[in-house]
Each structure stands twice: as C-alpha cells, then as structure tokens.
Amino acid sequence: MSPSFDKQKVSSSLPSLSISSSDASSTRNSTGISIRETCCCCCNTKYRSVFIFSFFATVLLIVALWIVPVLRLVRWNSNLFSQTGLRFVEDQFNMMIKSPSEYDLQAKVNVILQAEKETGIHVIHEYGIAKFSDDLTQILKLFHELKMKQERVRASNAKLFSETFRQNYEKLIQIYSNVLIRSQSVPRVIHQTFKTSNISQLPNHWKLSPEQWQFKNVVANSFIENSMTLSDNFKFDYSYKLWSDTDMEEYLQTQDWKSVSEFNKNYYEYFFKSLPQKIQKIDIIRYCWLSRIGGVYSDLDIRPQRNIEPILRYMELYHVTEGFFLRKSYLLEKMKTFLNQLESALQKSQVVPSSEGDSSTGLESSLQEITRDVLEIVNSPTRFSAIVPKTYPFGFSNDFLIGVKDSEFFQFVTMRAKFETFRWKILSYIPFARYANVMLTGGPMFLTDCVRQFTAQKLAQAQENGFRFSNTVALLDLGLYGANERSYLVHSDGNSWHTWEAKIIIDTWRKLNGSQWLRNALFVTVGGITLLVLIYMFRRLLKKKGMPLFCMRRNGNVSSHQAASEMMSFVKKENDVLKNDEESSIGITILSSHSKTDSASSQNDVSVSTGETVKRRKN
C-alpha cells in the first residue's frame, strides 16, 4: 500500500515552474496540476542582482586592496633594481669597465647623481664612499689650518682683529670640532634583540655578533687618524644595547606615540599588542627604535667585517661635501685665499686695510662671508634620514638598518605599519600564508613598499626645489652589504622564523628572477586561478540559494530541461521530508480524477509523466 499523505499540502508546496507551451499543456494533462509559466529563479530579480553585484564588488575589492599593490611593487622593483643594486647605475658601471681609462672616480659619482635625479634613490657605492672621503679630507685640512692658527689669533693684539672677526673665527672652529669631526646626527648605538638580555644564552653561531659590534677607540676619518695631534683627542666608542622581549614591551608602553597613532590611540594597546606573531613585533620595534633613538639596527645573524664608521660619516656629512663641491664650489678657494691672507697678517702683525661695511677684500669681510656660507651648509637638512640595504632576490632587507635621530623615514614606516597590518589581516587566518603575512606587514616587502612611497614623495618635492633632496632614503649597494671581501658585514645562519612555505617561495622566486616573462606568467596564472575559484564559490552560493548564475529562457519561459531539473529537485526534497518522518517508502501520487473509476488511469499518467521527466533529467 502507498503511504497516505495530504494531497492539498503537496499541491500547495510544489514549486512555481515556467516551461514551454507544449510542455506546459502536457504537464497539466498528466498531473492535473496547473503550473505557472514564470521562472522561479528569476521572479526575484532584485535579490539575484544583489548577489551578482556583490560578487563583482568583492572581486574589485580584492584587486584594489591586495593584488594591485603587490603587482605595482613587483613592477617597480623589476624596472629599477637588478640583483645587486640600482639597474641604471649598474648598467653604466658595466659600460665603464670596458674602457676604465676614460672614466675617473668623479665620472662614476656623476652616474650615481644622475640616477638619483631620475629615480629619487641615492646609491651608497664603494666609489661614492671613496669620493666622499677624498672631498671631506680636503675640507678637514682647511679647517685644521684654521684650528692651528686659533691660538695665534687669540694672542694677537686687540687692534689687529675686531671682536666680530674673533667671534666668526670661533664659530668656524666649533663647526670643525662639533660637526666635521664628531657629528652625532646618527647616534653611535647598536640595537639588537633577543628573548633575554643575557648574551651568554645566545646560540653559539650568534655570540660573535654582540662582541664585534662594540667598537672601541673609533677615529672618524683617515686624515684625523694620520694626524698625531688629532687622533688621540677625537676617538670614541660605540654603545651597545641588547633588547629583551620585556624591554621591547616596556619601551613601547613608556613612550608617547601620538604622532604615529591615529586618533591619539595608544600605539601599544591598539596595535603592537594585537600582532599575532612574535616576528612581526620584532620587525615593528626596530622601526620604532630608529624613529626615536636612531642609530644602527642589526639582526643577530649579522656581524661587522670592518668598521662601519665610513658609512655613518657618509650619511651624516654628505650634505656638507655636496654644499662645498656642488652648491658653493667657490668656497674652498675662498677659504684658501683667506688662510693665506691671515698668515700674512699674522706674520706682519698687521691687518689688511679695511673698514666696517666696506672693503670686501679685507679679512673681516672675507671671514664674515665664509662663516655665513659655511653655516648655511652645515645647518641645511641632512641629506639622508635612513639607509636600507639592497637584498637578493627582491627589494630591501630590514636586517641591517641605519637611521638618524628622529628619522623622518622611519616615522613614516611606523605609521604605515598599522595600515598594512590591517590590510593583510586576512592572511593571519590562513595557515600556509604565515610567511607572506610577515613579509607584507613589517618584513622586507613592507619596507620596500615604504621606500617606494617615501621616495616618490621626496622626488616630487626635489623637482619643485631644483633637485635639492633632504631626509631621503639611501640604498646600500649589495657589494657593501652582501657576502664578499668588500662588504662591511658578514652573514651567518639566520631566518630562524622561516617555515616550509617560505622556502618554497624563496626558491621559486630565485629561479624566476632571471626571466621577466616567467614571472609575469606566474602572476597571470595565480590571478586566473584565484578568479576561477571566486567564480566557482559564487556559483555554489547562488545554487544554494536556488538562483543559478545563468538562467535558460525560451521566449520568456524556462526550457523543459530546466523545468525537469526543478521538478526532480522538488521530488528529492519531498523524499527527504518523508524519510525524516520515518515513512517506510516514498512515492508521490497526485490524484486529480473526479470519480473512483478514473483513479487508476490517473496514477498511470503520473507514473508516465514522472518517468519522462527523469529521462529528460538524465539526458
């Protein structure tokens, strides 16, 4: 016997289907139930449109927030940088190597300056450091002569030199002692971090790093080092700070971070404390130290191969040599002339005739002009606020950083950290995206993007100001940072936080680094797969809601194939309901006859109609 059920209940719960005219009439004849000729999946057009709009809005959001920034950064890196340094500089140097006799040191430095005007990035290369050292030595020699004559000027007759002359002379001597010899815009402090501040607990392959970073009796310049009268008086030591995890927490809690925290919220409570991984905190804290304290940050797997003082001097005093040799190239000759006149006056114990406000050839007026120009140079903004090293295979590394006190660049980095961490927060929920999350929220890729944005701002400002750069970021060439005999640093085993996906990404990128089209193909493939996955997930969602992505219409009606599909879907749902009610068997019998004599034939019609529907479904 067939199970009894409510005919009215089944009839009222049938879905509203729209089928072609021929199929509609046969459906009425076989079942006796009138089915509406409207599409159930399209009757709620607004609801379906919202889902489609949401899908495309989600795709655009993903592209705008995640895909475009990464592709833009990769393109910027590929266009500007080679494996070792700035591509423009490297190409020019390779041309010079073919005929080295035609190019002197100044020509190579001019290449660096030309690249800076085009890209906004200054490369600290071995040639640039050599030229800077030579230029600074020439300046120091002139000021040293002034220093040697200081006592004779002080002891001279009051009538020989006026009080204004003596004051200007003392200003130059102070500049010599406090700026040219012992400039401290970059504090001589080394920052490193470990879980404890006890050096003895460091792994054996890291123990050499703290010891070798503690430089003693450092002399700033080779000219000073070779001068017996200066070397003993101008030696200094580097200080060293090994920050523990507790020290990091305390430092952030005790500092005022309103300048880098939106809405004056506590930087520690609302940002640093919420970072999910410890390596992210270590990345962010190094930027915080350099944005306030300044100095040098080094990972424990890096130790110095030689004294880094030339790099720090380059960073501090490049704007001085630039002022003497580029902006005010006449100043050196003017100082030489003044020194000759001063020596002659001291020997003859008489001053060159001059009166106040007149006689531009007099000693006093010459010294006044020299003092004014020198003060303008040394008081101008420092040329660099940070130094970051070029790394292989991509962008810049954050394992060795240098910043001036209150570095403008690292303040910018500290502010950007909050936004980028929020942008890539979704990666923290993906188990195999740990490496990407670290790289993009505080690691090298994050730092590289900060350099890109900051450099673009500084380049625009310089173009409006006659290409006078200030507080920019300098690129430490890989030749001075990588593993070679000319490098200032030695790298030991590190990357202790790397996981399996990190090794896969790094190895893959290195293999693709030599081929631009392979990298582009990889990004297109990944992007295409991502888009297909999104479309698949969206179609699944629409199907679950009973709204297929594409509706098959025929003259405003749904095809018989679609009608059969909807009928079979309805039958399946009714079977599930009957199973839950613990019915022994499932069957749908629709009684539409007006007398008992026609009931058997009606049941046969229903069976035939249902069989035809199932056959269409299978086809």
Coordinates of C-alpha atoms in Angstrom, one line a residue:
M1 CA 0.0 0.0 0.0
S2 CA 1.1 3.5 -0.7
P3 CA 1.5 5.7 2.3
S4 CA -1.2 8.2 2.9
F5 CA -0.4 11.9 2.8
D6 CA -2.2 15.2 2.4
K7 CA -2.8 16.0 -1.2
Q8 CA -3.6 19.6 -0.5
K9 CA -0.3 20.0 1.3
V10 CA 1.8 18.5 -1.5
S11 CA 0.0 20.6 -4.2
S12 CA 0.5 23.8 -2.3
S13 CA 4.2 23.2 -1.8
L14 CA 5.0 22.4 -5.4
P15 CA 7.5 25.0 -6.9
S16 CA 6.3 27.5 -9.4
L17 CA 7.9 26.5 -12.7
S18 CA 7.8 28.1 -16.1
I19 CA 8.0 25.7 -19.0
S20 CA 7.5 25.9 -22.7
S21 CA 3.9 26.0 -24.1
S22 CA 4.0 22.4 -25.4
D23 CA 5.5 21.1 -22.2
A24 CA 3.1 23.1 -20.1
S25 CA 0.0 21.6 -21.6
S26 CA 1.3 18.0 -21.3
T27 CA 2.2 18.7 -17.7
R28 CA -1.4 19.8 -17.0
N29 CA -2.8 16.7 -18.7
S30 CA -0.5 14.2 -16.9
T31 CA -0.6 15.6 -13.5
G32 CA -3.7 17.7 -13.4
I33 CA -1.9 20.5 -11.6
S34 CA -1.6 23.9 -13.2
I35 CA 2.0 25.1 -13.2
R36 CA 2.7 28.9 -13.6
E37 CA 4.6 29.9 -16.7
T38 CA 7.1 32.1 -14.8
C39 CA 10.6 31.3 -13.8
C40 CA 11.1 30.6 -10.1
C41 CA 14.8 31.6 -10.3
C42 CA 14.1 34.9 -12.0
C43 CA 11.0 36.0 -10.3
N44 CA 13.1 37.7 -7.6
T45 CA 15.3 39.7 -10.0
K46 CA 16.4 42.2 -7.4
Y47 CA 17.7 39.5 -5.0
R48 CA 19.7 37.9 -7.8
S49 CA 21.1 41.2 -8.9
V50 CA 22.3 41.9 -5.4
F51 CA 24.3 38.7 -5.4
I52 CA 25.9 39.4 -8.8
F53 CA 26.8 42.9 -7.8
S54 CA 28.2 41.6 -4.5
F55 CA 30.4 39.2 -6.5
F56 CA 31.9 41.8 -8.8
A57 CA 32.3 44.2 -5.9
T58 CA 34.2 41.6 -3.9
V59 CA 36.5 40.9 -6.9
L60 CA 37.2 44.7 -7.3
L61 CA 37.9 45.0 -3.6
I62 CA 40.4 42.1 -3.7
V63 CA 42.1 43.6 -6.8
A64 CA 42.2 47.1 -5.3
L65 CA 43.3 46.1 -1.8
W66 CA 45.7 43.2 -2.4
I67 CA 46.5 42.4 -6.0
V68 CA 47.2 45.9 -7.4
P69 CA 49.6 46.9 -4.5
V70 CA 51.7 43.7 -4.9
L71 CA 51.8 43.9 -8.7
R72 CA 52.7 47.6 -8.5
L73 CA 55.5 46.9 -6.0
V74 CA 56.9 44.0 -8.1
R75 CA 56.8 46.1 -11.3
W76 CA 58.6 49.0 -9.5
N77 CA 61.3 46.6 -8.2
S78 CA 61.7 44.8 -11.6
N79 CA 62.1 48.1 -13.5
L80 CA 64.5 49.8 -11.2
F81 CA 66.6 47.1 -9.5
S82 CA 68.9 44.4 -10.6
Q83 CA 70.2 41.6 -8.4
T84 CA 72.9 43.8 -6.9
G85 CA 71.7 47.4 -7.0
L86 CA 70.0 50.1 -9.0
R87 CA 69.8 48.9 -12.5
F88 CA 70.7 52.3 -14.1
V89 CA 73.9 52.6 -12.1
E90 CA 74.9 49.0 -12.7
D91 CA 74.4 49.3 -16.4
Q92 CA 76.5 52.5 -16.6
F93 CA 79.3 51.0 -14.5
N94 CA 79.4 47.9 -16.7
M95 CA 80.0 50.2 -19.7
M96 CA 82.8 52.0 -17.8
I97 CA 84.5 48.7 -17.0
K98 CA 85.1 48.1 -20.8
S99 CA 87.2 51.2 -21.0
P100 CA 88.2 52.2 -17.5
S101 CA 90.9 54.6 -18.5
E102 CA 88.3 57.0 -19.9
Y103 CA 86.3 57.3 -16.6
D104 CA 87.7 58.6 -13.3
L105 CA 86.1 58.5 -9.9
Q106 CA 84.2 61.7 -10.4
A107 CA 82.5 60.2 -13.6
K108 CA 81.3 57.3 -11.6
V109 CA 79.9 59.5 -8.9
N110 CA 78.1 61.6 -11.6
V111 CA 76.3 58.4 -12.7
I112 CA 75.0 58.0 -9.1
L113 CA 73.8 61.6 -9.1
Q114 CA 72.1 61.2 -12.4
A115 CA 70.3 58.1 -11.3
E116 CA 69.2 60.0 -8.2
K117 CA 67.6 62.7 -10.3
E118 CA 65.7 60.1 -12.4
T119 CA 64.6 57.7 -9.7
G120 CA 65.0 59.6 -6.4
I121 CA 67.2 56.8 -5.0
H122 CA 70.7 57.5 -3.9
V123 CA 73.1 54.5 -4.1
I124 CA 75.9 54.3 -1.5
H125 CA 78.5 52.6 -3.6
E126 CA 82.2 52.0 -2.9
Y127 CA 83.1 54.7 -5.5
G128 CA 80.8 57.2 -3.8
I129 CA 82.4 56.5 -0.4
A130 CA 85.9 56.9 -1.8
K131 CA 85.0 60.2 -3.4
F132 CA 83.2 61.4 -0.3
S133 CA 86.3 60.5 1.8
D134 CA 88.6 62.5 -0.5
D135 CA 86.3 65.5 -0.5
L136 CA 85.9 65.5 3.3
T137 CA 89.6 65.3 3.7
Q138 CA 90.1 68.5 1.7
I139 CA 87.6 70.3 3.8
L140 CA 89.1 69.0 7.1
K141 CA 92.6 70.1 6.0
L142 CA 91.4 73.7 5.6
F143 CA 89.6 73.8 8.9
H144 CA 92.6 72.1 10.5
E145 CA 94.7 75.1 9.4
L146 CA 92.2 77.4 10.9
K147 CA 92.4 75.4 14.1
M148 CA 96.3 75.6 14.1
K149 CA 96.1 79.4 13.8
Q150 CA 93.4 79.8 16.6
E151 CA 95.9 80.4 19.4
R152 CA 97.8 82.9 17.4
V153 CA 94.6 84.8 16.6
R154 CA 93.6 84.8 20.3
A155 CA 97.0 86.0 21.4
S156 CA 97.2 88.8 18.7
N157 CA 96.8 92.4 19.5
A158 CA 93.2 93.5 20.0
K159 CA 93.7 96.2 17.4
L160 CA 94.7 93.6 14.9
F161 CA 91.4 91.8 14.8
S162 CA 88.0 93.1 15.8
E163 CA 85.6 91.4 18.2
T164 CA 83.3 90.4 15.3
F165 CA 86.3 88.8 13.5
R166 CA 87.2 86.8 16.6
Q167 CA 83.6 85.6 17.1
N168 CA 83.2 84.4 13.5
Y169 CA 86.6 82.7 13.8
E170 CA 85.4 80.8 16.9
K171 CA 82.2 79.8 15.1
L172 CA 84.2 78.1 12.4
I173 CA 86.3 76.3 15.0
Q174 CA 83.2 75.0 16.7
I175 CA 81.8 73.7 13.4
Y176 CA 85.1 71.9 12.8
S177 CA 85.1 70.2 16.2
N178 CA 81.3 69.5 16.7
V179 CA 80.2 68.9 13.1
L180 CA 83.0 67.9 10.8
I181 CA 84.9 65.7 13.3
R182 CA 82.3 64.4 15.8
S183 CA 78.9 64.8 14.2
Q184 CA 76.3 62.9 16.2
S185 CA 73.2 63.1 14.0
V186 CA 73.4 59.3 13.8
P187 CA 73.9 58.1 17.4
R188 CA 76.7 55.6 17.7
V189 CA 74.5 52.9 19.3
I190 CA 73.9 49.4 18.1
H191 CA 70.4 47.8 18.6
Q192 CA 69.9 44.1 18.7
T193 CA 67.1 42.0 20.2
F194 CA 66.8 38.5 21.8
K195 CA 64.3 36.9 24.1
T196 CA 66.6 37.8 27.1
S197 CA 69.3 40.4 27.6
N198 CA 71.8 37.8 28.7
I199 CA 74.4 37.4 25.9
S200 CA 75.6 34.1 27.3
Q201 CA 72.3 32.5 26.3
L202 CA 72.7 33.3 22.7
P203 CA 73.3 30.4 20.3
N204 CA 76.9 29.7 19.5
H205 CA 76.7 31.0 15.9
W206 CA 75.3 34.3 17.1
K207 CA 77.6 35.0 20.1
L208 CA 80.3 36.8 18.0
S209 CA 77.8 39.4 16.8
P210 CA 77.4 41.4 20.1
E211 CA 81.1 41.3 20.8
Q212 CA 82.2 42.6 17.4
W213 CA 79.6 45.3 17.2
Q214 CA 81.0 47.1 20.3
F215 CA 83.6 49.2 18.5
K216 CA 86.2 50.9 20.7
N217 CA 88.5 53.9 20.0
V218 CA 87.0 54.7 16.7
V219 CA 88.5 57.5 14.6
A220 CA 86.2 59.3 12.3
N221 CA 88.4 60.0 9.3
S222 CA 91.7 58.8 7.8
F223 CA 93.1 62.4 7.9
I224 CA 92.3 62.5 11.6
E225 CA 93.7 59.1 12.1
N226 CA 97.0 60.0 10.4
S227 CA 97.3 63.3 12.4
M228 CA 99.1 62.8 15.7
T229 CA 97.6 66.0 17.1
L230 CA 94.0 64.8 16.4
S231 CA 93.8 61.0 16.7
D232 CA 94.1 60.9 20.5
N233 CA 91.6 63.7 21.0
F234 CA 88.9 62.5 18.7
K235 CA 88.4 58.8 19.5
F236 CA 85.1 57.5 20.6
D237 CA 83.3 54.2 21.4
Y238 CA 80.0 52.7 20.2
S239 CA 77.4 51.9 22.8
Y240 CA 75.5 48.6 22.6
K241 CA 72.0 47.6 23.6
L242 CA 70.6 44.1 23.5
W243 CA 66.8 44.4 24.0
S244 CA 64.9 41.6 25.6
D245 CA 61.2 40.8 25.0
T246 CA 60.4 42.6 28.2
D247 CA 62.4 45.6 27.2
M248 CA 60.5 45.9 24.0
E249 CA 57.2 45.9 25.8
E250 CA 58.3 48.4 28.4
Y251 CA 59.7 50.8 25.8
L252 CA 56.5 51.0 23.7
Q253 CA 54.4 51.4 26.8
T254 CA 56.5 54.3 28.2
Q255 CA 56.9 56.3 25.0
D256 CA 54.4 58.8 23.6
W257 CA 53.3 57.6 20.2
K258 CA 50.6 60.1 19.4
S259 CA 52.5 61.4 16.4
V260 CA 52.3 58.0 14.7
S261 CA 49.0 56.7 16.1
E262 CA 45.6 57.7 14.5
F263 CA 43.1 59.4 16.8
N264 CA 45.7 59.6 19.6
K265 CA 45.1 56.0 20.5
N266 CA 47.7 54.1 22.4
Y267 CA 50.2 52.6 19.9
Y268 CA 51.0 49.7 22.2
E269 CA 47.4 48.7 23.2
Y270 CA 45.7 49.2 19.9
F271 CA 48.4 47.9 17.6
F272 CA 51.6 46.3 18.9
K273 CA 49.9 44.1 21.5
S274 CA 47.5 42.7 18.9
L275 CA 50.2 41.4 16.5
P276 CA 49.7 37.7 16.2
Q277 CA 53.3 36.6 15.6
K278 CA 56.4 37.5 17.6
I279 CA 58.5 38.1 14.4
Q280 CA 56.0 40.8 13.5
K281 CA 56.6 42.6 16.8
I282 CA 60.4 42.3 16.3
D283 CA 60.0 43.8 12.8
I284 CA 57.9 46.8 14.1
I285 CA 60.0 47.5 17.2
R286 CA 63.2 48.1 15.1
Y287 CA 61.4 50.8 13.2
C288 CA 60.2 52.3 16.4
W289 CA 63.7 52.5 17.9
L290 CA 65.2 54.1 14.8
S291 CA 62.3 56.6 14.5
R292 CA 63.1 57.9 18.0
I293 CA 66.5 56.9 19.2
G294 CA 68.3 56.5 15.9
G295 CA 71.5 54.5 15.4
V296 CA 72.1 51.1 13.8
Y297 CA 69.9 48.1 14.0
S298 CA 71.4 44.6 13.2
D299 CA 69.9 41.1 13.4
L300 CA 71.9 38.7 15.5
D301 CA 73.0 36.8 12.4
I302 CA 74.9 39.8 11.1
R303 CA 78.3 41.0 12.4
P304 CA 80.7 43.6 11.1
Q305 CA 83.6 42.6 8.9
R306 CA 85.1 46.1 9.2
N307 CA 84.3 49.4 10.8
I308 CA 81.0 50.9 9.5
E309 CA 82.1 54.4 10.5
P310 CA 82.6 55.5 6.9
I311 CA 79.0 54.7 6.1
L312 CA 77.7 56.7 9.1
R313 CA 80.0 59.6 8.2
Y314 CA 78.7 59.5 4.6
M315 CA 75.2 59.6 5.9
E316 CA 75.9 62.5 8.3
L317 CA 78.1 64.8 6.2
Y318 CA 77.1 64.1 2.6
H319 CA 75.2 67.4 2.6
V320 CA 78.4 69.2 3.7
T321 CA 80.5 67.9 0.9
E322 CA 77.7 68.5 -1.5
G323 CA 77.5 72.1 -0.4
F324 CA 81.2 72.7 -0.7
F325 CA 81.7 71.0 -4.0
L326 CA 78.4 71.4 -5.8
R327 CA 76.3 74.3 -4.5
K328 CA 79.1 76.6 -3.3
S329 CA 82.2 75.3 -5.2
Y330 CA 83.9 78.7 -4.9
L331 CA 84.0 78.3 -1.1
L332 CA 87.1 76.2 -0.9
E333 CA 89.2 78.6 -3.0
K334 CA 87.9 81.5 -0.9
M335 CA 89.0 79.7 2.3
K336 CA 92.4 79.1 0.8
T337 CA 92.8 82.7 -0.1
F338 CA 91.6 83.8 3.4
L339 CA 94.2 81.5 5.1
N340 CA 97.0 82.9 3.0
Q341 CA 95.9 86.5 3.9
L342 CA 95.6 85.6 7.5
E343 CA 99.0 84.0 7.7
S344 CA 100.5 87.1 6.0
A345 CA 98.7 89.4 8.5
L346 CA 99.9 87.4 11.5
Q347 CA 103.4 87.4 10.3
K348 CA 103.4 91.1 9.7
S349 CA 101.3 91.8 12.8
Q350 CA 99.0 94.0 10.8
V351 CA 95.6 93.6 9.1
V352 CA 94.8 94.2 5.5
P353 CA 93.3 97.7 5.4
S354 CA 89.5 97.6 5.7
S355 CA 86.7 99.5 7.4
E356 CA 83.5 98.1 8.7
G357 CA 80.8 97.8 6.0
D358 CA 83.4 98.5 3.3
S359 CA 86.4 96.8 1.6
S360 CA 85.2 93.4 0.5
T361 CA 88.8 92.3 0.1
G362 CA 89.5 92.7 3.8
L363 CA 90.0 89.8 6.2
E364 CA 86.9 90.7 8.3
S365 CA 84.5 90.8 5.3
S366 CA 86.0 87.7 3.8
L367 CA 85.7 85.8 7.1
Q368 CA 82.1 87.0 7.5
E369 CA 81.1 85.7 4.1
I370 CA 82.9 82.4 4.7
T371 CA 81.1 82.0 8.0
R372 CA 77.7 82.8 6.5
D373 CA 78.2 80.2 3.7
V374 CA 79.5 77.5 6.0
L375 CA 76.7 78.0 8.5
E376 CA 74.2 77.7 5.6
I377 CA 75.7 74.4 4.5
V378 CA 76.0 72.7 7.9
N379 CA 72.6 73.9 9.1
S380 CA 70.8 72.6 6.0
P381 CA 68.8 69.4 6.4
T382 CA 70.8 66.2 6.4
R383 CA 70.8 64.5 3.0
F384 CA 69.6 61.1 4.3
S385 CA 67.4 60.1 7.2
A386 CA 67.9 56.4 6.7
I387 CA 70.0 53.7 5.0
V388 CA 68.5 50.4 3.9
P389 CA 70.4 47.6 2.1
K390 CA 69.6 46.1 -1.2
T391 CA 68.9 42.4 -0.9
Y392 CA 68.5 39.4 -3.2
P393 CA 66.2 38.4 -4.8
F394 CA 63.7 41.2 -4.1
G395 CA 63.7 44.7 -2.7
F396 CA 65.3 45.8 0.5
S397 CA 66.2 44.0 3.6
N398 CA 65.3 45.0 7.2
D399 CA 68.0 43.0 9.0
F400 CA 70.5 45.9 8.9
L401 CA 69.2 49.5 9.1
I402 CA 70.6 52.9 9.9
G403 CA 68.6 56.0 11.0
V404 CA 69.3 59.4 12.2
K405 CA 67.7 60.5 15.5
D406 CA 64.0 61.2 15.0
S407 CA 64.3 59.8 11.4
E408 CA 61.6 61.1 9.2
F409 CA 61.6 57.9 7.1
F410 CA 61.2 55.5 10.0
Q411 CA 58.4 57.7 11.4
F412 CA 56.7 57.2 8.1
V413 CA 57.3 53.4 8.3
T414 CA 55.9 53.3 11.8
M415 CA 52.7 55.0 10.7
R416 CA 52.3 52.8 7.6
A417 CA 52.7 49.6 9.7
K418 CA 49.3 50.0 11.2
F419 CA 47.5 50.3 7.9
E420 CA 49.4 47.5 6.2
T421 CA 48.8 45.1 9.1
F422 CA 45.0 45.9 8.8
R423 CA 45.1 45.4 5.0
W424 CA 46.7 42.0 5.2
K425 CA 45.0 40.8 8.3
I426 CA 43.2 38.1 6.3
L427 CA 46.5 36.3 5.8
S428 CA 46.8 35.7 9.5
Y429 CA 43.8 33.3 9.3
I430 CA 45.4 31.2 6.5
P431 CA 47.8 28.5 7.9
F432 CA 50.1 28.4 4.9
A433 CA 50.3 32.2 4.5
R434 CA 52.4 32.9 7.6
Y435 CA 55.5 33.9 5.6
A436 CA 53.5 36.2 3.3
N437 CA 51.8 37.9 6.2
V438 CA 55.1 38.6 7.9
M439 CA 56.7 39.9 4.7
L440 CA 53.8 42.2 3.9
T441 CA 53.1 43.6 7.3
G442 CA 56.6 44.5 8.6
G443 CA 59.1 42.5 6.7
P444 CA 61.2 43.3 3.6
M445 CA 58.3 43.6 1.2
F446 CA 56.6 46.0 3.6
L447 CA 59.8 48.0 3.9
T448 CA 60.3 48.0 0.1
D449 CA 56.9 49.5 -0.4
C450 CA 57.5 52.1 2.2
V451 CA 60.7 53.1 0.4
R452 CA 58.8 53.3 -2.9
Q453 CA 56.1 55.6 -1.5
F454 CA 58.5 57.8 0.6
T455 CA 61.0 58.1 -2.4
A456 CA 58.2 59.2 -4.7
Q457 CA 57.2 61.9 -2.2
K458 CA 60.8 63.2 -1.9
L459 CA 61.4 63.1 -5.6
A460 CA 58.3 65.3 -6.2
Q461 CA 59.5 67.7 -3.6
A462 CA 63.0 67.9 -5.0
Q463 CA 61.7 68.5 -8.5
E464 CA 59.9 71.6 -7.2
N465 CA 63.0 72.7 -5.3
G466 CA 65.7 72.5 -8.0
F467 CA 66.6 68.9 -7.2
R468 CA 67.7 69.6 -3.7
F469 CA 67.0 66.4 -1.8
S470 CA 66.7 66.2 2.0
N471 CA 65.9 63.5 4.5
T472 CA 65.7 60.8 1.8
V473 CA 66.5 57.1 1.9
A474 CA 69.9 55.9 0.7
L475 CA 70.4 52.4 -0.8
L476 CA 73.3 50.4 0.5
D477 CA 74.7 48.6 -2.5
L478 CA 74.8 44.8 -2.3
G479 CA 78.5 45.0 -2.8
L480 CA 78.9 46.7 0.6
Y481 CA 76.2 44.5 2.3
G482 CA 76.4 41.1 0.7
A483 CA 78.9 38.2 1.2
N484 CA 82.2 39.4 -0.4
E485 CA 85.5 40.8 0.6
R486 CA 84.5 44.4 0.0
S487 CA 81.4 44.1 2.3
Y488 CA 81.2 45.8 5.7
L489 CA 79.1 42.9 7.0
V490 CA 79.3 39.1 7.5
H491 CA 76.1 37.0 7.4
S492 CA 75.8 33.8 9.5
D493 CA 72.9 31.3 9.7
G494 CA 69.6 33.1 10.3
N495 CA 66.0 33.1 9.2
S496 CA 65.0 31.1 12.2
W497 CA 61.4 32.0 11.8
H498 CA 61.1 30.7 8.2
T499 CA 58.6 27.9 7.6
W500 CA 58.2 25.4 4.7
E501 CA 56.2 27.8 2.6
A502 CA 58.9 30.4 3.0
K503 CA 61.5 28.1 1.5
I504 CA 59.2 27.3 -1.4
I505 CA 58.5 30.9 -2.2
I506 CA 62.2 32.0 -1.9
D507 CA 63.5 29.1 -4.1
T508 CA 60.8 29.7 -6.7
W509 CA 61.5 33.4 -6.9
R510 CA 65.2 32.9 -7.3
K511 CA 64.6 30.5 -10.2
L512 CA 62.3 33.0 -11.8
N513 CA 64.4 36.1 -11.0
G514 CA 66.3 35.9 -14.3
S515 CA 63.3 35.7 -16.5
Q516 CA 60.8 38.6 -16.6
W517 CA 58.2 36.7 -18.8
L518 CA 58.2 33.7 -16.5
R519 CA 57.4 36.0 -13.5
N520 CA 54.6 37.6 -15.5
A521 CA 53.3 34.2 -16.5
L522 CA 53.3 33.1 -12.9
F523 CA 51.3 36.2 -11.7
V524 CA 48.8 35.7 -14.6
T525 CA 48.4 32.1 -13.7
V526 CA 47.9 32.7 -10.0
G527 CA 45.5 35.6 -10.8
G528 CA 43.5 33.4 -13.2
I529 CA 43.2 30.5 -10.7
T530 CA 42.1 33.0 -8.0
L531 CA 39.4 34.4 -10.2
L532 CA 38.1 30.9 -11.2
V533 CA 38.0 29.9 -7.5
L534 CA 35.9 33.0 -6.7
I535 CA 33.5 32.3 -9.6
Y536 CA 33.1 28.7 -8.5
M537 CA 32.4 29.7 -4.9
F538 CA 29.9 32.3 -6.1
R539 CA 28.1 29.8 -8.3
R540 CA 27.9 27.4 -5.4
L541 CA 26.4 30.1 -3.3
L542 CA 23.8 31.0 -5.9
K543 CA 22.9 27.4 -6.3
K544 CA 22.4 27.0 -2.6
K545 CA 20.1 30.0 -2.7
G546 CA 18.1 28.4 -5.6
M547 CA 19.3 31.1 -8.1
P548 CA 21.6 29.7 -10.9
L549 CA 24.1 32.1 -12.3
F550 CA 22.8 31.7 -15.9
C551 CA 19.0 31.3 -16.5
M552 CA 18.0 29.4 -19.7
R553 CA 15.0 31.2 -21.2
R554 CA 12.9 30.5 -24.3
N555 CA 10.6 33.3 -25.3
G556 CA 10.3 34.4 -21.7
N557 CA 9.8 30.8 -20.4
V558 CA 12.2 28.3 -19.0
S559 CA 13.1 25.3 -21.2
S560 CA 11.7 21.8 -20.5
H561 CA 15.2 20.7 -19.4
Q562 CA 15.2 23.4 -16.7
A563 CA 11.7 22.5 -15.7
A564 CA 12.6 18.9 -15.4
S565 CA 15.6 19.8 -13.3
E566 CA 13.4 21.9 -11.0
M567 CA 10.8 19.1 -10.7
M568 CA 13.5 16.5 -9.8
S569 CA 14.9 18.8 -7.2
F570 CA 11.4 19.2 -5.7
V571 CA 10.8 15.5 -5.7
K572 CA 14.2 14.9 -4.0
K573 CA 13.3 17.5 -1.3
E574 CA 9.9 15.8 -0.7
N575 CA 11.6 12.4 -0.4
D576 CA 13.9 13.8 2.3
V577 CA 11.0 15.1 4.2
L578 CA 9.2 11.8 4.1
K579 CA 12.4 10.0 5.2
N580 CA 12.7 12.2 8.2
D581 CA 9.1 11.4 9.1
E582 CA 10.2 7.7 9.1
E583 CA 7.9 6.7 6.3
S584 CA 8.5 3.1 5.0
S585 CA 8.5 4.1 1.4
I586 CA 8.5 7.2 -0.7
G587 CA 6.2 7.9 -3.6
I588 CA 4.3 10.8 -4.9
T589 CA 0.8 10.1 -6.1
I590 CA -1.3 13.0 -7.3
L591 CA -5.0 12.3 -7.5
S592 CA -6.8 14.6 -9.9
S593 CA -9.8 12.5 -11.1
H594 CA -13.4 13.4 -10.2
S595 CA -14.5 9.8 -9.7
K596 CA -13.2 6.5 -8.4
T597 CA -13.3 4.9 -11.8
D598 CA -10.7 7.3 -13.2
S599 CA -8.2 7.0 -10.3
A600 CA -6.2 4.1 -11.7
S601 CA -5.7 5.7 -15.1
S602 CA -4.6 9.0 -13.4
Q603 CA -2.0 7.2 -11.4
N604 CA -0.6 5.6 -14.6
D605 CA -0.4 9.0 -16.2
V606 CA 1.5 10.4 -13.2
S607 CA 4.0 7.5 -13.4
V608 CA 4.5 8.0 -17.1
S609 CA 4.9 11.8 -16.7
T610 CA 7.4 11.3 -13.9
G611 CA 9.3 8.7 -15.9
E612 CA 9.6 11.1 -18.9
T613 CA 10.8 13.8 -16.5
V614 CA 13.5 11.6 -15.1
K615 CA 14.6 10.6 -18.6
R616 CA 14.9 14.2 -19.6
R617 CA 17.0 14.9 -16.5
K618 CA 19.4 12.1 -17.3
N619 CA 19.7 13.3 -20.9

